[in-house]
Amino acid sequence: MVTRTSILLGVFVICSYAVTIVKAGILDRRIYNKSFTGGKEDSPINHDLGPPDHLDAVKFERDGDANVEFLQEIFLGEEKHHFKNAKSREEQLEELKVIFEKANLNKDYGIDEHELHLWIMKMVGDHMQQSIEDSRRKYAYIRGNSPAEAIDYATFETAFLDLLRKTNATENYRFTNDYMAARLETVKQEWQKADLSSDGKLNEKEFLLFQHPEMSNLTLLNSVKEFLEERDYDDNGKLDEKEFVFGFPVGDIVINDYMDGDILLRDKIIQFRKYIDADDDGFLDFDELKVYMDPFSSVNARNDAHEMMFYVDGNEDGELSWDEVVDASEFLTGTKLYDASSYFHSEL
């Protein structure tokens, strides 16, 4: 069972590393104005008190699939909303320039891997803080003037359906009865997972877990377990380089032969050896994989910085210049060059 400490795991990690606390952003303002979102900007699930379907700034989505927008989100952060709203290429580059200058902490030629690591930690910290504020405001809205210290499911369901019906009354009945029933069933399942005390009610900390399971150690442990089981073909409880790099049985091959071959495979080998295999024994055990997959781990942020450098640092001088960022802007902002990252994450 997840403990109170487990729920707050990410909070304690981020508080140690975040550079600043994010000011009220787009989601925060919507919640304050009682205009809620259940997902991304372009999600059909809007004005929804349920948990978001899309989890920003984490590698794995609610359903366990890879978040193909992950690198975009940890580079753009809250600024991605401004970027997507930019009307022209020039405006988009202006927004990207703002991000570049913020991430370039020493204001020199470019962003080195250390600066990128710190920037990613800040973006994940911003996501964490925004998620907490998001959850708090929803919780307060649903609770209203009730003196109760927890929300029961009936109270939540009433508020959930009432808000969707109010939306329908003003937005040409965008939500059908079938949709609301199906959405409510999914939300109910997430509610039950977050009800750690099994009393049918969620206190404020459980409600945060309901809205953002990525903050739960249980979610992380399940993801690591599935990742390990899918690749551990010799059933020894750990992954060797071949199992990690290829994800399927490859027979009798020499892994070093791939260091000069496919650049994606080469980079995964480097990640295995340099960043993930902490004890350098040639295997990844459960604890090492947990660090690798923890979205709020500083070690994991370093891996992500390394991956982004791999894609963007064209001249391999160890710094991302403004020109390189412009050249890779479609990758960094989620359009066609991002296909490479989508492939990479699907392989992981």
mmCIF file of C-alpha atoms in Angstrom:
data_model
loop_
_atom_site.group_PDB
_atom_site.id
_atom_site.type_symbol
_atom_site.label_atom_id
_atom_site.label_comp_id
_atom_site.label_asym_id
_atom_site.label_seq_id
_atom_site.Cartn_x
_atom_site.Cartn_y
_atom_site.Cartn_z
ATOM 1 C CA MET A 1 0.000 0.000 0.000
ATOM 2 C CA VAL A 2 1.198 3.504 -0.832
ATOM 3 C CA THR A 3 2.160 5.516 2.247
ATOM 4 C CA ARG A 4 1.889 9.218 2.861
ATOM 5 C CA THR A 5 5.631 9.395 2.276
ATOM 6 C CA SER A 6 5.223 7.643 -1.073
ATOM 7 C CA ILE A 7 2.613 10.135 -2.245
ATOM 8 C CA LEU A 8 4.899 13.044 -1.430
ATOM 9 C CA LEU A 9 8.018 11.415 -2.890
ATOM 10 C CA GLY A 10 8.144 13.658 -5.922
ATOM 11 C CA VAL A 11 7.408 16.784 -3.883
ATOM 12 C CA PHE A 12 10.435 16.253 -1.643
ATOM 13 C CA VAL A 13 12.718 15.523 -4.583
ATOM 14 C CA ILE A 14 11.634 18.566 -6.550
ATOM 15 C CA CYS A 15 11.783 20.898 -3.563
ATOM 16 C CA SER A 16 15.478 20.020 -3.352
ATOM 17 C CA TYR A 17 16.216 20.914 -6.949
ATOM 18 C CA ALA A 18 13.650 23.351 -8.356
ATOM 19 C CA VAL A 19 15.173 26.778 -8.996
ATOM 20 C CA THR A 20 11.965 28.776 -8.620
ATOM 21 C CA ILE A 21 8.264 28.148 -8.047
ATOM 22 C CA VAL A 22 6.135 28.649 -11.116
ATOM 23 C CA LYS A 23 3.681 31.540 -11.099
ATOM 24 C CA ALA A 24 0.034 30.821 -11.782
ATOM 25 C CA GLY A 25 -0.096 29.447 -15.323
ATOM 26 C CA ILE A 26 -2.834 28.662 -17.815
ATOM 27 C CA LEU A 27 -4.230 25.647 -15.995
ATOM 28 C CA ASP A 28 -4.059 27.470 -12.699
ATOM 29 C CA ARG A 29 -5.994 30.453 -14.048
ATOM 30 C CA ARG A 30 -8.653 28.195 -15.560
ATOM 31 C CA ILE A 31 -9.196 26.416 -12.282
ATOM 32 C CA TYR A 32 -9.345 29.708 -10.407
ATOM 33 C CA ASN A 33 -12.008 30.874 -12.845
ATOM 34 C CA LYS A 34 -13.851 27.538 -12.481
ATOM 35 C CA SER A 35 -13.138 26.621 -16.105
ATOM 36 C CA PHE A 36 -11.479 23.239 -15.898
ATOM 37 C CA THR A 37 -9.564 21.060 -18.299
ATOM 38 C CA GLY A 38 -9.321 17.290 -18.193
ATOM 39 C CA GLY A 39 -6.347 17.117 -20.535
ATOM 40 C CA LYS A 40 -4.240 18.893 -23.112
ATOM 41 C CA GLU A 41 -5.056 22.123 -24.919
ATOM 42 C CA ASP A 42 -6.482 20.216 -27.877
ATOM 43 C CA SER A 43 -8.141 17.477 -25.840
ATOM 44 C CA PRO A 44 -11.856 16.826 -26.348
ATOM 45 C CA ILE A 45 -12.108 16.431 -22.573
ATOM 46 C CA ASN A 46 -12.573 20.016 -21.382
ATOM 47 C CA HIS A 47 -14.415 21.537 -18.413
ATOM 48 C CA ASP A 48 -13.861 18.263 -16.622
ATOM 49 C CA LEU A 49 -13.255 17.745 -12.896
ATOM 50 C CA GLY A 50 -11.756 14.313 -13.493
ATOM 51 C CA PRO A 51 -8.045 13.615 -13.700
ATOM 52 C CA PRO A 52 -6.202 14.672 -16.873
ATOM 53 C CA ASP A 53 -5.792 11.975 -19.490
ATOM 54 C CA HIS A 54 -2.495 13.459 -20.634
ATOM 55 C CA LEU A 55 0.218 13.790 -17.994
ATOM 56 C CA ASP A 56 2.647 16.594 -18.761
ATOM 57 C CA ALA A 57 6.386 16.336 -18.105
ATOM 58 C CA VAL A 58 6.511 12.594 -17.399
ATOM 59 C CA LYS A 59 7.844 9.807 -19.604
ATOM 60 C CA PHE A 60 4.888 7.490 -19.189
ATOM 61 C CA GLU A 61 1.197 8.268 -19.553
ATOM 62 C CA ARG A 62 -1.652 7.143 -17.298
ATOM 63 C CA ASP A 63 -2.088 3.992 -19.390
ATOM 64 C CA GLY A 64 1.607 3.137 -19.178
ATOM 65 C CA ASP A 65 2.438 4.107 -22.761
ATOM 66 C CA ALA A 66 5.371 6.388 -23.524
ATOM 67 C CA ASN A 67 4.575 10.106 -23.601
ATOM 68 C CA VAL A 68 5.797 11.024 -27.064
ATOM 69 C CA GLU A 69 5.664 14.738 -26.234
ATOM 70 C CA PHE A 70 7.923 14.289 -23.217
ATOM 71 C CA LEU A 71 11.070 16.041 -24.482
ATOM 72 C CA GLN A 72 9.004 18.892 -25.876
ATOM 73 C CA GLU A 73 7.287 19.405 -22.525
ATOM 74 C CA ILE A 74 10.408 19.370 -20.377
ATOM 75 C CA PHE A 75 12.097 21.899 -22.674
ATOM 76 C CA LEU A 76 9.187 24.276 -23.295
ATOM 77 C CA GLY A 77 7.471 23.824 -19.941
ATOM 78 C CA GLU A 78 4.611 26.229 -19.274
ATOM 79 C CA GLU A 79 5.857 28.356 -22.176
ATOM 80 C CA LYS A 80 4.661 25.681 -24.632
ATOM 81 C CA HIS A 81 1.156 27.147 -24.419
ATOM 82 C CA HIS A 82 2.455 30.536 -25.523
ATOM 83 C CA PHE A 83 4.452 28.860 -28.277
ATOM 84 C CA LYS A 84 1.439 26.977 -29.630
ATOM 85 C CA ASN A 85 -0.584 30.186 -29.645
ATOM 86 C CA ALA A 86 2.044 32.050 -31.691
ATOM 87 C CA LYS A 87 0.573 32.916 -35.083
ATOM 88 C CA SER A 88 3.685 33.039 -37.243
ATOM 89 C CA ARG A 89 7.088 31.411 -37.531
ATOM 90 C CA GLU A 90 8.695 34.648 -36.367
ATOM 91 C CA GLU A 91 6.514 34.727 -33.245
ATOM 92 C CA GLN A 92 7.340 31.094 -32.522
ATOM 93 C CA LEU A 93 11.059 31.790 -32.751
ATOM 94 C CA GLU A 94 10.638 34.768 -30.434
ATOM 95 C CA GLU A 95 9.007 32.488 -27.860
ATOM 96 C CA LEU A 96 11.745 29.894 -28.356
ATOM 97 C CA LYS A 97 14.379 32.591 -27.868
ATOM 98 C CA VAL A 98 12.874 33.445 -24.482
ATOM 99 C CA ILE A 99 13.211 29.817 -23.411
ATOM 100 C CA PHE A 100 16.767 29.580 -24.769
ATOM 101 C CA GLU A 101 17.851 32.642 -22.806
ATOM 102 C CA LYS A 102 16.265 31.364 -19.599
ATOM 103 C CA ALA A 103 17.961 27.981 -19.927
ATOM 104 C CA ASN A 104 21.343 29.566 -20.760
ATOM 105 C CA LEU A 105 22.140 30.304 -17.135
ATOM 106 C CA ASN A 106 25.630 31.765 -17.581
ATOM 107 C CA LYS A 107 24.536 33.794 -20.636
ATOM 108 C CA ASP A 108 27.399 32.595 -22.816
ATOM 109 C CA TYR A 109 27.545 31.032 -26.300
ATOM 110 C CA GLY A 110 25.078 28.241 -25.635
ATOM 111 C CA ILE A 111 23.429 25.751 -23.270
ATOM 112 C CA ASP A 112 25.732 22.996 -22.054
ATOM 113 C CA GLU A 113 24.499 19.671 -20.693
ATOM 114 C CA HIS A 114 24.746 20.809 -17.067
ATOM 115 C CA GLU A 115 22.604 23.882 -17.756
ATOM 116 C CA LEU A 116 20.136 21.737 -19.676
ATOM 117 C CA HIS A 117 19.982 19.333 -16.736
ATOM 118 C CA LEU A 118 19.137 22.192 -14.355
ATOM 119 C CA TRP A 119 16.558 23.575 -16.794
ATOM 120 C CA ILE A 120 14.821 20.200 -17.063
ATOM 121 C CA MET A 121 14.717 19.926 -13.283
ATOM 122 C CA LYS A 122 13.105 23.346 -13.144
ATOM 123 C CA MET A 123 10.519 22.442 -15.797
ATOM 124 C CA VAL A 124 9.603 19.228 -13.991
ATOM 125 C CA GLY A 125 9.459 21.217 -10.748
ATOM 126 C CA ASP A 126 7.135 23.724 -12.397
ATOM 127 C CA HIS A 127 4.924 20.848 -13.537
ATOM 128 C CA MET A 128 4.885 19.473 -10.006
ATOM 129 C CA GLN A 129 3.932 22.821 -8.465
ATOM 130 C CA GLN A 130 1.292 23.479 -11.113
ATOM 131 C CA SER A 131 -0.202 20.034 -10.572
ATOM 132 C CA ILE A 132 -0.454 20.626 -6.834
ATOM 133 C CA GLU A 133 -2.208 23.958 -7.347
ATOM 134 C CA ASP A 134 -4.483 22.386 -9.964
ATOM 135 C CA SER A 135 -5.511 19.660 -7.559
ATOM 136 C CA ARG A 136 -5.994 22.027 -4.607
ATOM 137 C CA ARG A 137 -8.320 24.348 -6.509
ATOM 138 C CA LYS A 138 -10.421 21.503 -7.893
ATOM 139 C CA TYR A 139 -10.639 20.001 -4.415
ATOM 140 C CA ALA A 140 -11.753 23.305 -2.899
ATOM 141 C CA TYR A 141 -14.339 23.821 -5.664
ATOM 142 C CA ILE A 142 -15.873 20.372 -5.133
ATOM 143 C CA ARG A 143 -15.782 20.594 -1.337
ATOM 144 C CA GLY A 144 -17.435 24.015 -1.316
ATOM 145 C CA ASN A 145 -18.544 25.071 2.152
ATOM 146 C CA SER A 146 -18.692 21.536 3.534
ATOM 147 C CA PRO A 147 -16.992 21.130 6.933
ATOM 148 C CA ALA A 148 -16.007 17.551 6.032
ATOM 149 C CA GLU A 149 -12.277 16.872 5.800
ATOM 150 C CA ALA A 150 -12.689 14.527 2.822
ATOM 151 C CA ILE A 151 -14.857 14.323 -0.312
ATOM 152 C CA ASP A 152 -17.062 11.279 -0.762
ATOM 153 C CA TYR A 153 -17.606 9.870 -4.229
ATOM 154 C CA ALA A 154 -21.255 10.942 -4.418
ATOM 155 C CA THR A 155 -20.252 14.574 -3.844
ATOM 156 C CA PHE A 156 -17.578 14.350 -6.505
ATOM 157 C CA GLU A 157 -19.886 12.695 -9.041
ATOM 158 C CA THR A 158 -22.541 15.352 -8.535
ATOM 159 C CA ALA A 159 -20.046 18.163 -9.127
ATOM 160 C CA PHE A 160 -18.466 16.319 -12.053
ATOM 161 C CA LEU A 161 -21.742 15.780 -13.914
ATOM 162 C CA ASP A 162 -23.110 19.203 -12.994
ATOM 163 C CA LEU A 163 -20.126 20.955 -14.585
ATOM 164 C CA LEU A 164 -20.371 18.884 -17.775
ATOM 165 C CA ARG A 165 -24.092 19.656 -18.037
ATOM 166 C CA LYS A 166 -23.451 23.355 -17.542
ATOM 167 C CA THR A 167 -20.877 23.174 -20.308
ATOM 168 C CA ASN A 168 -23.403 21.451 -22.564
ATOM 169 C CA ALA A 169 -25.918 24.207 -21.930
ATOM 170 C CA THR A 170 -23.509 26.852 -23.220
ATOM 171 C CA GLU A 171 -21.484 24.931 -25.820
ATOM 172 C CA ASN A 172 -24.041 23.231 -28.052
ATOM 173 C CA TYR A 173 -24.158 19.947 -26.107
ATOM 174 C CA ARG A 174 -20.616 18.889 -26.847
ATOM 175 C CA PHE A 175 -20.778 15.960 -24.371
ATOM 176 C CA THR A 176 -23.206 13.141 -25.135
ATOM 177 C CA ASN A 177 -24.797 11.024 -22.427
ATOM 178 C CA ASP A 178 -22.787 8.018 -23.633
ATOM 179 C CA TYR A 179 -19.564 10.005 -23.371
ATOM 180 C CA MET A 180 -20.351 11.224 -19.858
ATOM 181 C CA ALA A 181 -21.200 7.687 -18.714
ATOM 182 C CA ALA A 182 -17.999 6.239 -20.185
ATOM 183 C CA ARG A 183 -15.863 9.062 -18.812
ATOM 184 C CA LEU A 184 -17.440 8.701 -15.386
ATOM 185 C CA GLU A 185 -16.679 4.971 -15.330
ATOM 186 C CA THR A 186 -13.014 5.631 -16.089
ATOM 187 C CA VAL A 187 -12.863 8.378 -13.487
ATOM 188 C CA LYS A 188 -14.458 6.083 -10.906
ATOM 189 C CA GLN A 189 -11.715 3.511 -11.443
ATOM 190 C CA GLU A 190 -9.049 6.171 -10.868
ATOM 191 C CA TRP A 191 -10.918 7.314 -7.741
ATOM 192 C CA GLN A 192 -10.826 3.797 -6.316
ATOM 193 C CA LYS A 193 -7.084 3.512 -6.963
ATOM 194 C CA ALA A 194 -6.467 6.769 -5.100
ATOM 195 C CA ASP A 195 -8.689 5.814 -2.135
ATOM 196 C CA LEU A 196 -5.820 4.507 -0.030
ATOM 197 C CA SER A 197 -7.912 4.245 3.131
ATOM 198 C CA SER A 198 -10.683 2.360 1.264
ATOM 199 C CA ASP A 199 -13.369 4.471 2.921
ATOM 200 C CA GLY A 200 -14.955 5.768 -0.291
ATOM 201 C CA LYS A 201 -13.605 9.257 0.376
ATOM 202 C CA LEU A 202 -10.555 11.215 -0.731
ATOM 203 C CA ASN A 203 -8.748 13.647 1.502
ATOM 204 C CA GLU A 204 -6.678 16.401 -0.105
ATOM 205 C CA LYS A 205 -3.539 14.261 -0.442
ATOM 206 C CA GLU A 206 -5.487 11.331 -1.909
ATOM 207 C CA PHE A 207 -7.218 13.718 -4.297
ATOM 208 C CA LEU A 208 -3.796 14.841 -5.526
ATOM 209 C CA LEU A 209 -2.964 11.197 -6.228
ATOM 210 C CA PHE A 210 -6.315 10.837 -8.018
ATOM 211 C CA GLN A 211 -5.521 13.801 -10.277
ATOM 212 C CA HIS A 212 -1.809 13.087 -10.757
ATOM 213 C CA PRO A 213 -0.804 9.457 -10.224
ATOM 214 C CA GLU A 214 2.669 10.251 -11.569
ATOM 215 C CA MET A 215 3.380 11.596 -8.077
ATOM 216 C CA SER A 216 2.751 8.176 -6.596
ATOM 217 C CA ASN A 217 5.549 5.766 -5.848
ATOM 218 C CA LEU A 218 3.122 2.933 -6.599
ATOM 219 C CA THR A 219 2.752 4.100 -10.208
ATOM 220 C CA LEU A 220 6.514 4.191 -10.572
ATOM 221 C CA LEU A 221 6.965 0.733 -9.058
ATOM 222 C CA ASN A 222 4.359 -0.779 -11.386
ATOM 223 C CA SER A 223 5.998 0.845 -14.426
ATOM 224 C CA VAL A 224 9.418 -0.491 -13.458
ATOM 225 C CA LYS A 225 7.980 -3.959 -12.850
ATOM 226 C CA GLU A 226 6.350 -4.031 -16.304
ATOM 227 C CA PHE A 227 9.454 -2.633 -18.023
ATOM 228 C CA LEU A 228 11.624 -5.310 -16.391
ATOM 229 C CA GLU A 229 9.245 -8.199 -17.036
ATOM 230 C CA GLU A 230 8.844 -7.300 -20.727
ATOM 231 C CA ARG A 231 12.599 -7.470 -21.365
ATOM 232 C CA ASP A 232 13.957 -9.997 -18.870
ATOM 233 C CA TYR A 233 14.081 -12.958 -21.254
ATOM 234 C CA ASP A 234 16.365 -15.105 -19.091
ATOM 235 C CA ASP A 235 14.176 -14.490 -16.007
ATOM 236 C CA ASN A 236 17.062 -13.564 -13.729
ATOM 237 C CA GLY A 237 15.349 -10.446 -12.364
ATOM 238 C CA LYS A 238 17.648 -7.954 -14.094
ATOM 239 C CA LEU A 239 18.512 -6.696 -17.569
ATOM 240 C CA ASP A 240 21.783 -7.116 -19.393
ATOM 241 C CA GLU A 241 22.811 -4.709 -22.154
ATOM 242 C CA LYS A 242 21.199 -6.725 -24.947
ATOM 243 C CA GLU A 243 17.852 -6.957 -23.154
ATOM 244 C CA PHE A 244 17.833 -3.243 -22.417
ATOM 245 C CA VAL A 245 19.090 -2.030 -25.806
ATOM 246 C CA PHE A 246 17.078 -4.297 -28.090
ATOM 247 C CA GLY A 247 14.046 -5.185 -25.963
ATOM 248 C CA PHE A 248 13.804 -8.638 -27.561
ATOM 249 C CA PRO A 249 16.013 -11.758 -27.883
ATOM 250 C CA VAL A 250 18.893 -11.107 -30.296
ATOM 251 C CA GLY A 251 20.977 -14.231 -29.960
ATOM 252 C CA ASP A 252 24.751 -14.365 -29.801
ATOM 253 C CA ILE A 253 25.899 -10.891 -30.828
ATOM 254 C CA VAL A 254 28.728 -8.608 -29.698
ATOM 255 C CA ILE A 255 27.152 -5.494 -28.250
ATOM 256 C CA ASN A 256 30.250 -3.370 -28.964
ATOM 257 C CA ASP A 257 29.752 -3.932 -32.677
ATOM 258 C CA TYR A 258 26.805 -1.546 -32.422
ATOM 259 C CA MET A 259 28.857 1.303 -30.956
ATOM 260 C CA ASP A 260 29.817 2.328 -34.492
ATOM 261 C CA GLY A 261 26.478 1.453 -36.047
ATOM 262 C CA ASP A 262 22.953 2.751 -35.595
ATOM 263 C CA ILE A 263 23.183 6.005 -33.632
ATOM 264 C CA LEU A 264 20.032 5.269 -31.624
ATOM 265 C CA LEU A 265 21.358 1.902 -30.495
ATOM 266 C CA ARG A 266 24.732 3.458 -29.751
ATOM 267 C CA ASP A 267 23.128 6.085 -27.566
ATOM 268 C CA LYS A 268 21.140 3.492 -25.631
ATOM 269 C CA ILE A 269 24.354 1.558 -24.992
ATOM 270 C CA ILE A 270 25.986 4.746 -23.716
ATOM 271 C CA GLN A 271 23.001 5.454 -21.460
ATOM 272 C CA PHE A 272 23.193 1.922 -20.072
ATOM 273 C CA ARG A 273 26.890 2.134 -19.308
ATOM 274 C CA LYS A 274 27.315 5.765 -18.307
ATOM 275 C CA TYR A 275 24.039 6.774 -16.703
ATOM 276 C CA ILE A 276 21.940 3.804 -15.586
ATOM 277 C CA ASP A 277 24.251 0.946 -14.512
ATOM 278 C CA ALA A 278 25.267 2.664 -11.289
ATOM 279 C CA ASP A 279 27.360 -0.187 -9.884
ATOM 280 C CA ASP A 280 28.950 -0.954 -13.283
ATOM 281 C CA ASP A 281 28.239 -4.686 -13.034
ATOM 282 C CA GLY A 282 26.802 -5.001 -16.546
ATOM 283 C CA PHE A 283 23.214 -5.443 -15.343
ATOM 284 C CA LEU A 284 20.288 -3.207 -14.421
ATOM 285 C CA ASP A 285 18.471 -4.281 -11.300
ATOM 286 C CA PHE A 286 15.090 -3.054 -10.086
ATOM 287 C CA ASP A 287 16.527 -0.150 -8.083
ATOM 288 C CA GLU A 288 18.639 1.122 -10.985
ATOM 289 C CA LEU A 289 15.642 0.968 -13.313
ATOM 290 C CA LYS A 290 13.554 2.785 -10.724
ATOM 291 C CA VAL A 291 15.990 5.705 -10.736
ATOM 292 C CA TYR A 292 16.046 5.650 -14.543
ATOM 293 C CA MET A 293 12.255 5.806 -14.845
ATOM 294 C CA ASP A 294 11.496 8.149 -11.937
ATOM 295 C CA PRO A 295 10.164 11.364 -13.576
ATOM 296 C CA PHE A 296 11.284 13.441 -10.594
ATOM 297 C CA SER A 297 14.793 12.045 -10.251
ATOM 298 C CA SER A 298 17.775 14.327 -10.785
ATOM 299 C CA VAL A 299 19.631 11.356 -12.252
ATOM 300 C CA ASN A 300 16.799 10.818 -14.700
ATOM 301 C CA ALA A 301 16.822 14.500 -15.668
ATOM 302 C CA ARG A 302 20.512 14.150 -16.447
ATOM 303 C CA ASN A 303 19.703 11.244 -18.768
ATOM 304 C CA ASP A 304 17.053 13.364 -20.480
ATOM 305 C CA ALA A 305 19.518 16.223 -20.904
ATOM 306 C CA HIS A 306 21.962 13.801 -22.486
ATOM 307 C CA GLU A 307 19.275 12.537 -24.854
ATOM 308 C CA MET A 308 18.296 16.051 -25.892
ATOM 309 C CA MET A 309 21.932 16.967 -26.490
ATOM 310 C CA PHE A 310 22.193 13.894 -28.693
ATOM 311 C CA TYR A 311 19.376 15.118 -30.929
ATOM 312 C CA VAL A 312 20.125 18.841 -31.020
ATOM 313 C CA ASP A 313 23.897 19.336 -30.691
ATOM 314 C CA GLY A 314 24.661 19.154 -34.403
ATOM 315 C CA ASN A 315 28.405 19.897 -34.257
ATOM 316 C CA GLU A 316 28.875 17.804 -31.085
ATOM 317 C CA ASP A 317 30.779 20.540 -29.261
ATOM 318 C CA GLY A 318 28.881 19.935 -26.028
ATOM 319 C CA GLU A 319 26.727 23.076 -26.248
ATOM 320 C CA LEU A 320 23.434 23.955 -27.863
ATOM 321 C CA SER A 321 23.888 27.196 -29.744
ATOM 322 C CA TRP A 322 20.944 29.373 -30.723
ATOM 323 C CA ASP A 323 21.426 28.364 -34.358
ATOM 324 C CA GLU A 324 21.265 24.667 -33.413
ATOM 325 C CA VAL A 325 18.116 25.265 -31.403
ATOM 326 C CA VAL A 326 16.551 27.020 -34.399
ATOM 327 C CA ASP A 327 17.615 24.177 -36.704
ATOM 328 C CA ALA A 328 16.026 21.674 -34.322
ATOM 329 C CA SER A 329 13.040 23.849 -33.446
ATOM 330 C CA GLU A 330 10.537 21.485 -35.045
ATOM 331 C CA PHE A 331 11.938 18.651 -32.935
ATOM 332 C CA LEU A 332 11.860 20.725 -29.761
ATOM 333 C CA THR A 333 8.347 22.001 -30.370
ATOM 334 C CA GLY A 334 6.634 18.797 -31.381
ATOM 335 C CA THR A 335 6.362 18.853 -35.169
ATOM 336 C CA LYS A 336 8.048 16.722 -37.834
ATOM 337 C CA LEU A 337 11.537 16.407 -36.344
ATOM 338 C CA TYR A 338 9.915 15.103 -33.191
ATOM 339 C CA ASP A 339 9.236 11.846 -35.034
ATOM 340 C CA ALA A 340 12.772 10.777 -34.152
ATOM 341 C CA SER A 341 12.098 11.205 -30.459
ATOM 342 C CA SER A 342 8.765 9.411 -30.747
ATOM 343 C CA TYR A 343 10.618 6.454 -32.231
ATOM 344 C CA PHE A 344 13.247 6.577 -29.542
ATOM 345 C CA HIS A 345 10.739 6.582 -26.706
ATOM 346 C CA SER A 346 8.687 3.822 -28.277
ATOM 347 C CA GLU A 347 11.837 1.715 -28.254
ATOM 348 C CA LEU A 348 12.262 2.373 -24.533
#
